[in-house]
Coordinates of C-alpha atoms in Angstrom, one line a residue:
M1 CA 12.3 10.3 -7.1
K2 CA 10.9 6.8 -7.6
K3 CA 7.4 8.1 -7.5
S4 CA 8.1 10.6 -10.2
I5 CA 9.5 7.9 -12.5
F6 CA 6.6 5.6 -11.9
S7 CA 4.1 8.4 -12.4
L8 CA 5.7 9.4 -15.6
G9 CA 5.7 5.8 -16.8
L10 CA 2.1 5.5 -16.0
A11 CA 1.1 8.8 -17.7
T12 CA 3.0 7.7 -20.8
L13 CA 1.2 4.4 -20.9
V14 CA -2.2 5.9 -20.4
F15 CA -1.6 8.6 -23.0
A16 CA -0.3 6.2 -25.6
G17 CA -3.2 3.9 -24.9
A18 CA -5.7 6.7 -25.3
C19 CA -4.4 7.3 -28.9
Q20 CA -5.6 3.8 -30.0
Q21 CA -8.9 2.1 -30.3
F22 CA -9.7 -0.9 -28.2
K23 CA -9.8 -4.2 -30.1
T24 CA -12.0 -7.1 -29.2
G25 CA -10.3 -10.4 -28.5
E26 CA -11.3 -13.9 -27.5
G27 CA -14.3 -14.0 -25.2
G28 CA -15.1 -10.4 -25.8
L29 CA -12.0 -9.1 -24.0
Q30 CA -11.2 -5.5 -25.0
Y31 CA -7.6 -4.5 -25.2
K32 CA -5.0 -2.1 -26.6
I33 CA -1.4 -3.2 -27.0
V34 CA 0.5 0.0 -26.2
K35 CA 3.9 -1.5 -26.8
D36 CA 4.9 -4.9 -28.3
N37 CA 8.5 -5.5 -27.4
G38 CA 8.7 -8.5 -29.8
Q39 CA 9.5 -11.0 -27.0
P40 CA 7.8 -14.5 -26.5
K41 CA 4.4 -14.2 -24.9
A42 CA 3.6 -15.8 -21.6
Q43 CA 2.5 -19.4 -21.5
T44 CA 0.9 -21.7 -18.9
G45 CA 3.2 -22.1 -15.9
D46 CA 5.2 -18.9 -16.6
L47 CA 5.3 -16.0 -14.2
L48 CA 5.3 -12.3 -15.0
S49 CA 6.5 -9.3 -13.0
V50 CA 4.2 -6.5 -13.8
N51 CA 3.5 -2.9 -12.8
M52 CA -0.2 -2.3 -13.0
T53 CA -3.0 0.0 -12.1
V54 CA -6.6 -1.2 -11.8
T55 CA -9.5 1.3 -12.1
T56 CA -13.2 1.1 -12.4
D57 CA -15.6 2.7 -14.9
R58 CA -16.7 4.9 -11.9
D59 CA -13.2 6.5 -12.1
S60 CA -12.2 4.8 -8.9
L61 CA -8.6 3.4 -8.3
L62 CA -8.8 -0.1 -7.0
S63 CA -5.0 -0.8 -6.7
S64 CA -1.7 0.4 -8.0
T65 CA 1.8 -1.2 -7.8
Y66 CA 3.2 2.2 -8.5
K67 CA 1.9 3.4 -5.1
I68 CA 3.2 0.4 -3.3
G69 CA 6.6 0.6 -5.0
L70 CA 6.7 -3.1 -5.7
P71 CA 5.7 -5.1 -8.8
Q72 CA 3.1 -7.8 -8.7
I73 CA 3.9 -11.4 -9.7
I74 CA 1.3 -13.0 -12.0
N75 CA 1.1 -16.8 -12.4
I76 CA -0.2 -17.9 -15.8
A77 CA -2.6 -20.7 -15.1
A78 CA -3.9 -23.4 -17.3
D79 CA -7.1 -22.6 -19.2
S80 CA -8.6 -25.8 -18.0
L81 CA -8.7 -24.8 -14.4
P82 CA -12.2 -24.3 -13.0
G83 CA -13.5 -20.7 -13.1
L84 CA -11.3 -19.7 -16.1
Y85 CA -12.8 -18.7 -19.4
P86 CA -11.6 -17.2 -22.7
G87 CA -11.2 -13.5 -22.3
D88 CA -10.7 -13.5 -18.5
Y89 CA -8.0 -12.1 -16.2
N90 CA -5.7 -15.0 -17.1
S91 CA -6.2 -14.5 -20.8
M92 CA -5.0 -10.9 -20.6
F93 CA -1.5 -11.8 -19.4
K94 CA -1.1 -14.5 -22.0
M95 CA -1.1 -11.8 -24.6
L96 CA 2.0 -10.2 -23.1
G97 CA 5.8 -10.8 -23.0
E98 CA 8.8 -9.0 -21.4
G99 CA 8.8 -5.3 -22.1
D100 CA 5.2 -5.2 -23.4
S101 CA 2.5 -2.8 -22.1
A102 CA -1.2 -2.8 -22.7
V103 CA -4.6 -1.7 -21.4
F104 CA -7.4 -4.2 -20.9
K105 CA -11.1 -3.8 -20.1
L106 CA -12.6 -6.8 -18.3
N107 CA -16.3 -7.1 -18.6
L108 CA -17.8 -7.8 -15.2
D109 CA -21.2 -9.0 -16.5
T110 CA -19.4 -11.6 -18.6
M111 CA -17.3 -12.6 -15.7
A112 CA -20.3 -13.1 -13.5
A113 CA -22.1 -15.1 -16.2
K114 CA -19.1 -17.3 -17.0
T115 CA -18.1 -18.0 -13.4
M116 CA -21.6 -18.2 -11.9
Q117 CA -20.4 -15.7 -9.2
P118 CA -22.1 -12.5 -8.1
K119 CA -21.1 -9.4 -10.0
P120 CA -18.8 -7.2 -7.9
D121 CA -20.5 -4.0 -6.8
F122 CA -17.4 -1.7 -7.1
A123 CA -18.0 -1.0 -10.8
D124 CA -20.8 -0.7 -13.2
H125 CA -19.6 -2.8 -16.2
Y126 CA -15.9 -2.7 -16.6
V127 CA -12.6 -2.9 -14.7
T128 CA -9.6 -1.5 -16.6
F129 CA -6.1 -2.9 -16.2
S130 CA -3.1 -0.8 -17.3
V131 CA -0.2 -3.2 -17.4
K132 CA 3.6 -3.0 -18.0
V133 CA 5.6 -6.2 -18.0
N134 CA 9.0 -5.9 -16.3
K135 CA 10.3 -9.5 -16.5
H136 CA 9.1 -12.8 -17.9
F137 CA 10.0 -15.9 -16.0
K138 CA 9.7 -18.9 -18.3
K139 CA 8.7 -22.3 -16.9
G140 CA 10.0 -24.4 -19.7
E141 CA 11.8 -27.4 -18.3
L142 CA 12.5 -25.8 -14.9
T143 CA 11.2 -27.4 -11.8
D144 CA 8.8 -25.4 -9.7
S145 CA 11.5 -24.9 -7.1
A146 CA 14.0 -23.6 -9.6
L147 CA 11.4 -21.2 -11.2
Y148 CA 10.4 -19.8 -7.9
A149 CA 14.1 -19.4 -6.8
E150 CA 14.5 -17.1 -9.8
V151 CA 11.5 -15.1 -8.8
N152 CA 12.6 -14.9 -5.2
T153 CA 16.1 -13.6 -6.2
Y154 CA 14.4 -11.0 -8.5
F155 CA 12.0 -9.9 -5.7
D156 CA 14.9 -9.7 -3.2
G157 CA 16.5 -7.2 -5.6
E158 CA 13.3 -5.2 -5.7
I159 CA 13.1 -5.1 -1.9
E160 CA 16.7 -4.0 -1.8
K161 CA 15.9 -1.1 -4.0
L162 CA 13.2 0.0 -1.5
R163 CA 15.7 -0.4 1.4
S164 CA 18.4 1.7 -0.3
S165 CA 16.0 4.4 -1.3
E166 CA 14.4 5.0 2.1
E167 CA 16.8 7.6 3.3
G168 CA 16.4 9.6 0.1
K169 CA 12.6 9.5 0.4
I170 CA 12.8 10.9 3.9
N171 CA 15.3 13.7 2.8
D172 CA 13.2 14.5 -0.2
Y173 CA 10.1 14.8 1.9
I174 CA 11.7 17.1 4.5
K175 CA 13.2 19.3 1.7
K176 CA 9.9 19.5 -0.3
N177 CA 7.9 20.5 2.8
N178 CA 10.6 22.9 4.1
L179 CA 10.7 21.2 7.4
E180 CA 13.4 21.5 10.2
P181 CA 12.7 18.5 12.4
L182 CA 14.6 17.4 15.5
K183 CA 16.2 14.0 15.2
T184 CA 16.6 11.4 18.0
T185 CA 19.4 8.8 18.2
S186 CA 17.0 6.1 16.9
G187 CA 16.4 8.0 13.7
L188 CA 12.9 9.3 14.6
Q189 CA 12.4 12.9 13.4
Y190 CA 9.7 15.2 14.7
I191 CA 8.3 18.7 14.7
I192 CA 6.1 20.0 17.5
T193 CA 3.7 22.2 15.7
E194 CA 1.7 23.2 18.7
E195 CA 3.1 22.5 22.2
G196 CA 0.6 21.5 24.9
K197 CA 0.5 22.8 28.5
G198 CA 0.1 19.4 30.2
E199 CA 2.6 16.9 31.4
K200 CA 4.4 14.4 29.2
P201 CA 3.2 10.8 29.4
V202 CA 5.5 8.1 30.9
A203 CA 5.7 4.4 30.0
G204 CA 2.6 2.7 31.2
D205 CA 0.3 5.7 30.9
T206 CA -2.7 5.5 28.6
V207 CA -3.0 8.1 25.9
K208 CA -5.8 9.3 23.7
V209 CA -4.5 10.4 20.3
N210 CA -6.0 11.8 17.0
Y211 CA -3.8 10.9 14.1
T212 CA -3.4 10.7 10.3
G213 CA -0.8 8.4 8.8
A214 CA 0.6 8.7 5.3
L215 CA 3.4 7.2 3.2
V216 CA 6.4 9.5 3.0
A217 CA 7.1 8.5 -0.6
T218 CA 3.7 9.2 -2.1
G219 CA 1.8 11.2 0.5
D220 CA -1.0 8.7 0.4
V221 CA -3.0 8.6 3.6
F222 CA -3.4 5.0 4.8
D223 CA -5.2 5.5 8.1
T224 CA -6.7 8.2 10.3
S225 CA -8.9 8.6 13.3
I226 CA -10.6 11.6 11.8
K227 CA -13.7 11.0 9.7
E228 CA -13.4 14.1 7.6
V229 CA -9.8 13.3 6.7
A230 CA -10.8 9.7 5.7
E231 CA -13.6 11.0 3.5
K232 CA -11.3 13.5 1.8
N233 CA -8.7 10.9 1.1
N234 CA -11.1 8.1 0.0
T235 CA -10.2 5.8 2.9
Y236 CA -13.5 6.2 4.7
N237 CA -14.8 2.9 6.2
P238 CA -18.4 3.0 7.5
M239 CA -17.8 -0.1 9.5
R240 CA -15.2 1.5 11.9
P241 CA -15.5 4.2 14.5
Y242 CA -13.7 7.5 13.9
E243 CA -12.5 8.6 17.3
P244 CA -9.2 9.1 19.1
A245 CA -7.1 6.0 19.5
K246 CA -6.6 4.9 23.1
F247 CA -3.7 2.7 24.2
A248 CA -1.0 2.2 26.8
I249 CA 2.2 4.0 25.7
G250 CA 5.8 2.7 26.0
V251 CA 4.7 -1.0 26.4
R252 CA 4.9 -2.1 22.7
Q253 CA 1.2 -1.8 21.9
V254 CA 2.0 0.4 19.0
I255 CA 4.9 0.8 16.5
P256 CA 8.2 1.9 18.1
G257 CA 8.1 5.3 16.4
W258 CA 4.8 6.1 18.2
D259 CA 6.1 4.8 21.6
E260 CA 9.1 7.0 21.3
G261 CA 7.5 10.1 19.7
L262 CA 4.5 10.4 22.1
L263 CA 6.7 10.2 25.1
L264 CA 8.3 13.5 23.9
L265 CA 5.0 15.4 23.8
P266 CA 3.2 17.3 26.6
K267 CA -0.5 16.7 26.8
G268 CA -2.3 18.9 24.3
S269 CA 0.5 18.9 21.8
K270 CA 0.3 18.5 18.0
A271 CA 3.3 17.2 16.2
K272 CA 4.5 15.6 13.0
L273 CA 6.4 12.3 13.4
I274 CA 8.6 11.2 10.5
I275 CA 9.2 7.5 11.2
P276 CA 11.8 5.3 9.4
S277 CA 10.8 1.8 8.6
E278 CA 13.0 0.4 11.4
L279 CA 10.6 2.2 13.9
G280 CA 7.5 1.4 11.8
Y281 CA 6.7 -1.8 9.9
G282 CA 10.2 -2.8 8.9
E283 CA 11.3 -5.0 6.1
R284 CA 8.0 -6.9 5.9
G285 CA 5.5 -4.0 5.7
D286 CA 2.1 -4.3 7.1
G287 CA 1.3 -7.6 5.4
R288 CA -1.7 -6.1 3.6
G289 CA 0.0 -4.4 0.7
I290 CA -0.8 -1.0 2.1
I291 CA 2.5 -0.2 3.8
P292 CA 5.3 -1.8 1.7
P293 CA 8.6 -3.1 3.1
F294 CA 11.1 -0.4 4.1
A295 CA 8.4 2.3 3.9
P296 CA 9.1 5.5 6.0
L297 CA 5.9 7.0 7.4
V298 CA 4.7 10.4 8.5
F299 CA 2.0 10.9 11.2
D300 CA 0.3 14.1 12.2
I301 CA -0.5 13.5 15.9
E302 CA -2.5 15.3 18.5
L303 CA -2.0 14.1 22.1
I304 CA -5.5 14.7 23.5
D305 CA -5.2 13.2 26.9
V306 CA -2.9 11.3 29.3
I307 CA -4.5 8.9 31.7
K308 CA -2.4 7.6 34.7
P309 CA -2.8 4.0 35.6
V310 CA -5.1 3.2 38.6
A311 CA -3.2 1.5 41.5
N312 CA -4.5 -1.9 42.4
D313 CA -6.7 -1.9 45.5
T314 CA -4.9 -4.6 47.4
T315 CA -7.2 -4.2 50.4
A316 CA -10.2 -5.1 48.3
Q317 CA -8.3 -8.0 46.8
D318 CA -7.4 -9.3 50.3
N319 CA -11.0 -9.0 51.5
T320 CA -12.3 -10.8 48.5
A321 CA -9.8 -13.6 49.1
K322 CA -11.0 -13.9 52.7

């Protein structure tokens, strides 16, 4: 449900912005104010909670708070800081207040010239920011500790929204995909889509697994061992090998949902694991902003091989010692 609301909000913002012409502001910054809520604009030292998408002029999505499910906190810096210039990233947010929304086009050629840094290679000329301000934290006479206490309280509330919505996301996913999973006492849910003929692994065995992992809430694939899947979902990384993962099972080398789920599968099986955050990345997420806090995950798994541990050759060890 949250995804639908966010998507609708983003679509409305983009559509409204498309009906206007870009204006040119200080330093050549191009912008459209989609909504001016009439509130005070951000000043140096203030912080803004924003929802934002960042896209390139190659039609590539660089980031989206809507996908993560958490807003981003923007710190309004002083213009005198090194590397800042009129019309830069910092300038964009100084044009906004609480409830405002806007679209900005940041010129990368200008940025490179002003900062004396290499031009990024992920776009040709522009990066577009579609921004909606949720809340404005005003520095005023507040100490830094008091200001950040306000932000922390606010963000705790956003995290709580994710926590309380997790069960609903899982139920919606199951209903939408017409699934009838089995459920363990831990909360893991699974469907064996193709049952293998081999034996099940036990703790300490090494397994070889092909997998694709996605966020339950959005369906976005965040990792896979299969090259074709990575290419299809725009997650391909030429610097990594695409091959079955190999690891010891049941000894905490992977998330608990994998440890538990793979022990249920005979060798050769294919299955779908629906993993609540408690058995995944928990209340902190993955720390990279890819898997947010309290994010349920779904993995399509193929258990390719089960390798038994090799017993220690104590005779050889004794002979070596002698």
